[in-house]
């Protein structure tokens, strides 16, 4: 026990340990309290990285490292995602074969609304992400759905994010037990270890942000979706939120889920909610 | 579920199955039993031949095997990560090789929140592979 506590103190803040030890698995009767969660979640990162400006957390690995940040800022002068913005803008304004457009499915013609996704749909009783809503719009208008992971879907979401840059993430959890359950389910998925390597999402993005895993600097979980979609040199192209979830799961030898499966939608709901107030910064560019 | 920033301790248990005879000289024994035997000092391999040290280094650096460089600085290895401590002066820190075997087999036993994968428990490495890596670590 002594060893264990010592090791915990070594890798995590003392306050956190005190918190963990003081609140050992109270089950069942616990109330889900997203407001308190978001506060605790944000404070954890603010305290762990007192020198990072709050609105900077949305820049993923670049928020963690001054050198990398400088390189990135140079890159932003000729952003590698520019082609996707142009394509996305064109797609958003081009009518479907039936004459309707995305504007018929989205408020404000789809402009400046990224910060409101995902939302909980009370009719369906489930979380609806922007990617899902885009494909549903296409299908409702007789068009084939796009791949969830890249290309057209990434271009559309890149442009939509771009028109929302700077707007604070604004995710609502309606007073509906199913919405709370979806949030809680996403949170559980995020903190549960899985796969041969026994990692949870939190192992990398809560416990170790700023550390290097081989040559890659780990992004903090706070604001981790605000920059999506992202261009990655490693992908030589754009990738959506779905693509990143699948990649993180499979690179750690865990079984990835289907893009837009209920659980991924719930994880996105959880991560977006706890980033409320932080600005949209997408699309992002990564090494 | 209370809001904790730590990982859930309900680790996914990878079922321990019997290993393919063709792949190992140590068949028919679940890894766990072998490891327990090792821990009890009942099945100590004769340690330290040069060839197992070289083999251990190879396994430790191999991305498909130990991939220890993902997290640890190790002398002679490229592109190390920063998640774990540098692996050096191991012999003075852990004079008992069983301790090293246990760390590699399942570090969550010592530290439930550790990032280090349970190489033995989740069958990422065999007992012999872990043994060779321990030989290598003792040269650091």
Short mmCIF file of N, CA and C in Angstrom, two decimals, chain A residues 188-257:
data_model
loop_
_atom_site.label_atom_id
_atom_site.label_comp_id
_atom_site.label_asym_id
_atom_site.label_seq_id
_atom_site.Cartn_x
_atom_site.Cartn_y
_atom_site.Cartn_z
N UNK A 188 -18.14 6.99 -18.89
CA UNK A 188 -17.68 5.66 -18.48
C UNK A 188 -16.75 5.08 -19.56
N UNK A 189 -17.17 5.22 -20.82
CA UNK A 189 -16.32 4.69 -21.89
C UNK A 189 -14.94 5.35 -21.86
N UNK A 190 -14.94 6.64 -21.63
CA UNK A 190 -13.69 7.40 -21.66
C UNK A 190 -12.72 6.96 -20.56
N UNK A 191 -13.25 6.57 -19.41
CA UNK A 191 -12.38 6.22 -18.28
C UNK A 191 -12.15 4.73 -18.12
N UNK A 192 -12.74 3.92 -18.97
CA UNK A 192 -12.59 2.47 -18.79
C UNK A 192 -11.41 1.93 -19.59
N UNK A 193 -10.59 1.17 -18.92
CA UNK A 193 -9.46 0.56 -19.60
C UNK A 193 -9.94 -0.58 -20.49
N UNK A 194 -9.25 -0.74 -21.62
CA UNK A 194 -9.65 -1.81 -22.53
C UNK A 194 -8.48 -2.24 -23.40
N UNK A 195 -8.67 -3.36 -24.07
CA UNK A 195 -7.68 -3.81 -25.04
C UNK A 195 -6.46 -4.44 -24.39
N UNK A 196 -5.62 -4.99 -25.25
CA UNK A 196 -4.46 -5.73 -24.76
C UNK A 196 -3.51 -4.83 -23.95
N UNK A 197 -3.45 -3.55 -24.33
CA UNK A 197 -2.55 -2.63 -23.65
C UNK A 197 -3.14 -2.08 -22.34
N UNK A 198 -4.44 -2.32 -22.15
CA UNK A 198 -5.08 -1.92 -20.90
C UNK A 198 -5.12 -0.39 -20.70
N UNK A 199 -5.26 0.35 -21.79
CA UNK A 199 -5.36 1.80 -21.69
C UNK A 199 -6.82 2.24 -21.71
N UNK A 200 -7.12 3.30 -20.99
CA UNK A 200 -8.38 4.01 -21.22
C UNK A 200 -8.01 5.25 -22.02
N UNK A 201 -9.03 5.92 -22.57
CA UNK A 201 -8.75 7.19 -23.24
C UNK A 201 -8.06 8.12 -22.24
N UNK A 202 -8.52 8.04 -20.98
CA UNK A 202 -7.98 8.93 -19.95
C UNK A 202 -6.51 8.63 -19.62
N UNK A 203 -6.08 7.39 -19.80
CA UNK A 203 -4.67 7.08 -19.53
C UNK A 203 -3.78 8.04 -20.30
N UNK A 204 -4.12 8.23 -21.57
CA UNK A 204 -3.29 9.07 -22.42
C UNK A 204 -3.66 10.55 -22.31
N UNK A 205 -4.94 10.86 -22.33
CA UNK A 205 -5.33 12.26 -22.48
C UNK A 205 -5.67 12.98 -21.18
N UNK A 206 -5.73 12.24 -20.05
CA UNK A 206 -5.91 12.90 -18.75
C UNK A 206 -4.65 12.71 -17.90
N UNK A 207 -4.17 11.48 -17.88
CA UNK A 207 -3.02 11.18 -17.02
C UNK A 207 -1.71 11.69 -17.62
N UNK A 208 -1.60 11.70 -18.94
CA UNK A 208 -0.30 11.95 -19.56
C UNK A 208 -0.22 13.06 -20.60
N UNK A 209 -1.16 14.01 -20.64
CA UNK A 209 -1.02 15.04 -21.67
C UNK A 209 0.30 15.78 -21.52
N UNK A 210 0.88 16.14 -22.66
CA UNK A 210 2.16 16.84 -22.63
C UNK A 210 3.34 15.88 -22.63
N UNK A 211 3.09 14.64 -22.21
CA UNK A 211 4.17 13.65 -22.29
C UNK A 211 4.29 13.17 -23.73
N UNK A 212 5.47 12.65 -24.05
CA UNK A 212 5.63 12.07 -25.38
C UNK A 212 5.46 10.56 -25.31
N UNK A 213 4.70 10.04 -26.26
CA UNK A 213 4.56 8.61 -26.42
C UNK A 213 5.31 8.32 -27.72
N UNK A 214 6.50 7.72 -27.61
CA UNK A 214 7.47 7.78 -28.71
C UNK A 214 7.65 9.25 -29.09
N UNK A 215 7.42 9.58 -30.38
CA UNK A 215 7.71 10.96 -30.76
C UNK A 215 6.50 11.88 -30.68
N UNK A 216 5.34 11.34 -30.30
CA UNK A 216 4.12 12.16 -30.33
C UNK A 216 3.77 12.76 -28.99
N UNK A 217 3.47 14.05 -28.99
CA UNK A 217 3.06 14.71 -27.75
C UNK A 217 1.56 14.54 -27.57
N UNK A 218 1.18 14.05 -26.39
CA UNK A 218 -0.23 13.76 -26.15
C UNK A 218 -1.04 15.02 -25.87
N UNK A 219 -2.17 15.14 -26.54
CA UNK A 219 -3.07 16.27 -26.35
C UNK A 219 -3.85 16.10 -25.05
N UNK A 220 -4.17 17.23 -24.39
CA UNK A 220 -5.02 17.15 -23.20
C UNK A 220 -6.48 16.87 -23.60
N UNK A 221 -7.19 16.15 -22.74
CA UNK A 221 -8.60 15.84 -23.04
C UNK A 221 -9.48 17.08 -23.03
N UNK A 222 -9.05 18.11 -22.33
CA UNK A 222 -9.86 19.33 -22.29
C UNK A 222 -9.79 20.05 -23.64
N UNK A 223 -10.92 20.19 -24.28
CA UNK A 223 -10.97 20.88 -25.57
C UNK A 223 -10.46 20.03 -26.72
N UNK A 224 -10.38 18.73 -26.52
CA UNK A 224 -9.74 17.86 -27.51
C UNK A 224 -10.56 17.73 -28.80
N UNK A 225 -11.85 18.09 -28.74
CA UNK A 225 -12.66 17.99 -29.95
C UNK A 225 -12.87 19.35 -30.62
N UNK A 226 -12.46 20.42 -29.94
CA UNK A 226 -12.72 21.77 -30.48
C UNK A 226 -12.01 22.02 -31.80
N UNK A 227 -10.92 21.28 -32.06
CA UNK A 227 -10.15 21.51 -33.29
C UNK A 227 -10.52 20.53 -34.41
N UNK A 228 -11.48 19.66 -34.16
CA UNK A 228 -11.80 18.67 -35.18
C UNK A 228 -12.61 19.30 -36.32
N UNK A 229 -12.46 18.85 -37.56
CA UNK A 229 -11.54 17.79 -37.99
C UNK A 229 -10.11 18.31 -38.09
N UNK A 230 -9.16 17.41 -38.25
CA UNK A 230 -7.76 17.82 -38.33
C UNK A 230 -7.08 17.27 -39.57
N UNK A 231 -6.10 18.06 -40.01
CA UNK A 231 -5.20 17.55 -41.04
C UNK A 231 -4.01 16.93 -40.32
N UNK A 232 -3.63 15.73 -40.70
CA UNK A 232 -2.45 15.10 -40.12
C UNK A 232 -1.50 14.68 -41.23
N UNK A 233 -0.26 15.08 -41.10
CA UNK A 233 0.72 14.68 -42.11
C UNK A 233 0.77 13.15 -42.19
N UNK A 234 0.67 12.52 -41.02
CA UNK A 234 0.70 11.06 -40.97
C UNK A 234 -0.40 10.42 -41.82
N UNK A 235 -1.55 11.10 -41.92
CA UNK A 235 -2.65 10.59 -42.74
C UNK A 235 -2.54 11.15 -44.17
N UNK A 236 -1.62 12.03 -44.41
CA UNK A 236 -1.57 12.89 -45.59
C UNK A 236 -2.95 13.33 -46.00
N UNK A 237 -3.70 13.79 -45.04
CA UNK A 237 -5.04 14.27 -45.35
C UNK A 237 -5.80 14.58 -44.09
N UNK A 238 -7.09 14.83 -44.30
CA UNK A 238 -7.95 15.22 -43.19
C UNK A 238 -8.56 14.00 -42.52
N UNK A 239 -8.87 14.15 -41.24
CA UNK A 239 -9.59 13.10 -40.52
C UNK A 239 -10.63 13.72 -39.61
N UNK A 240 -11.75 13.05 -39.49
CA UNK A 240 -12.84 13.52 -38.65
C UNK A 240 -12.66 13.03 -37.21
N UNK A 241 -13.57 13.44 -36.35
CA UNK A 241 -13.61 12.93 -34.99
C UNK A 241 -13.71 11.39 -35.00
N UNK A 242 -14.57 10.87 -35.86
CA UNK A 242 -14.71 9.41 -35.96
C UNK A 242 -13.37 8.76 -36.27
N UNK A 243 -12.64 9.35 -37.21
CA UNK A 243 -11.37 8.75 -37.61
C UNK A 243 -10.39 8.72 -36.44
N UNK A 244 -10.37 9.80 -35.67
CA UNK A 244 -9.43 9.86 -34.55
C UNK A 244 -9.80 8.84 -33.47
N UNK A 245 -11.08 8.69 -33.18
CA UNK A 245 -11.50 7.70 -32.17
C UNK A 245 -11.08 6.30 -32.61
N UNK A 246 -11.37 5.98 -33.87
CA UNK A 246 -11.02 4.64 -34.37
C UNK A 246 -9.51 4.43 -34.32
N UNK A 247 -8.75 5.47 -34.71
CA UNK A 247 -7.30 5.35 -34.73
C UNK A 247 -6.74 5.14 -33.32
N UNK A 248 -7.24 5.92 -32.37
CA UNK A 248 -6.73 5.77 -31.00
C UNK A 248 -7.05 4.39 -30.46
N UNK A 249 -8.22 3.89 -30.73
CA UNK A 249 -8.56 2.54 -30.28
C UNK A 249 -7.67 1.50 -30.93
N UNK A 250 -7.52 1.57 -32.25
CA UNK A 250 -6.79 0.48 -32.88
C UNK A 250 -5.28 0.57 -32.65
N UNK A 251 -4.76 1.80 -32.53
CA UNK A 251 -3.32 1.90 -32.26
C UNK A 251 -2.94 1.37 -30.89
N UNK A 252 -3.91 1.30 -30.00
CA UNK A 252 -3.60 0.76 -28.68
C UNK A 252 -4.12 -0.67 -28.54
N UNK A 253 -4.35 -1.29 -29.69
CA UNK A 253 -4.78 -2.69 -29.75
C UNK A 253 -6.08 -2.93 -29.00
N UNK A 254 -6.96 -1.95 -29.05
CA UNK A 254 -8.32 -2.16 -28.55
C UNK A 254 -9.20 -2.30 -29.78
N UNK A 255 -10.35 -2.91 -29.62
CA UNK A 255 -11.23 -3.09 -30.77
C UNK A 255 -11.98 -1.80 -31.02
N UNK A 256 -11.76 -1.18 -32.19
CA UNK A 256 -12.48 0.08 -32.46
C UNK A 256 -13.96 -0.18 -32.67
N UNK A 257 -14.78 0.81 -32.38
CA UNK A 257 -16.21 0.69 -32.64
C UNK A 257 -16.51 1.22 -34.03
#
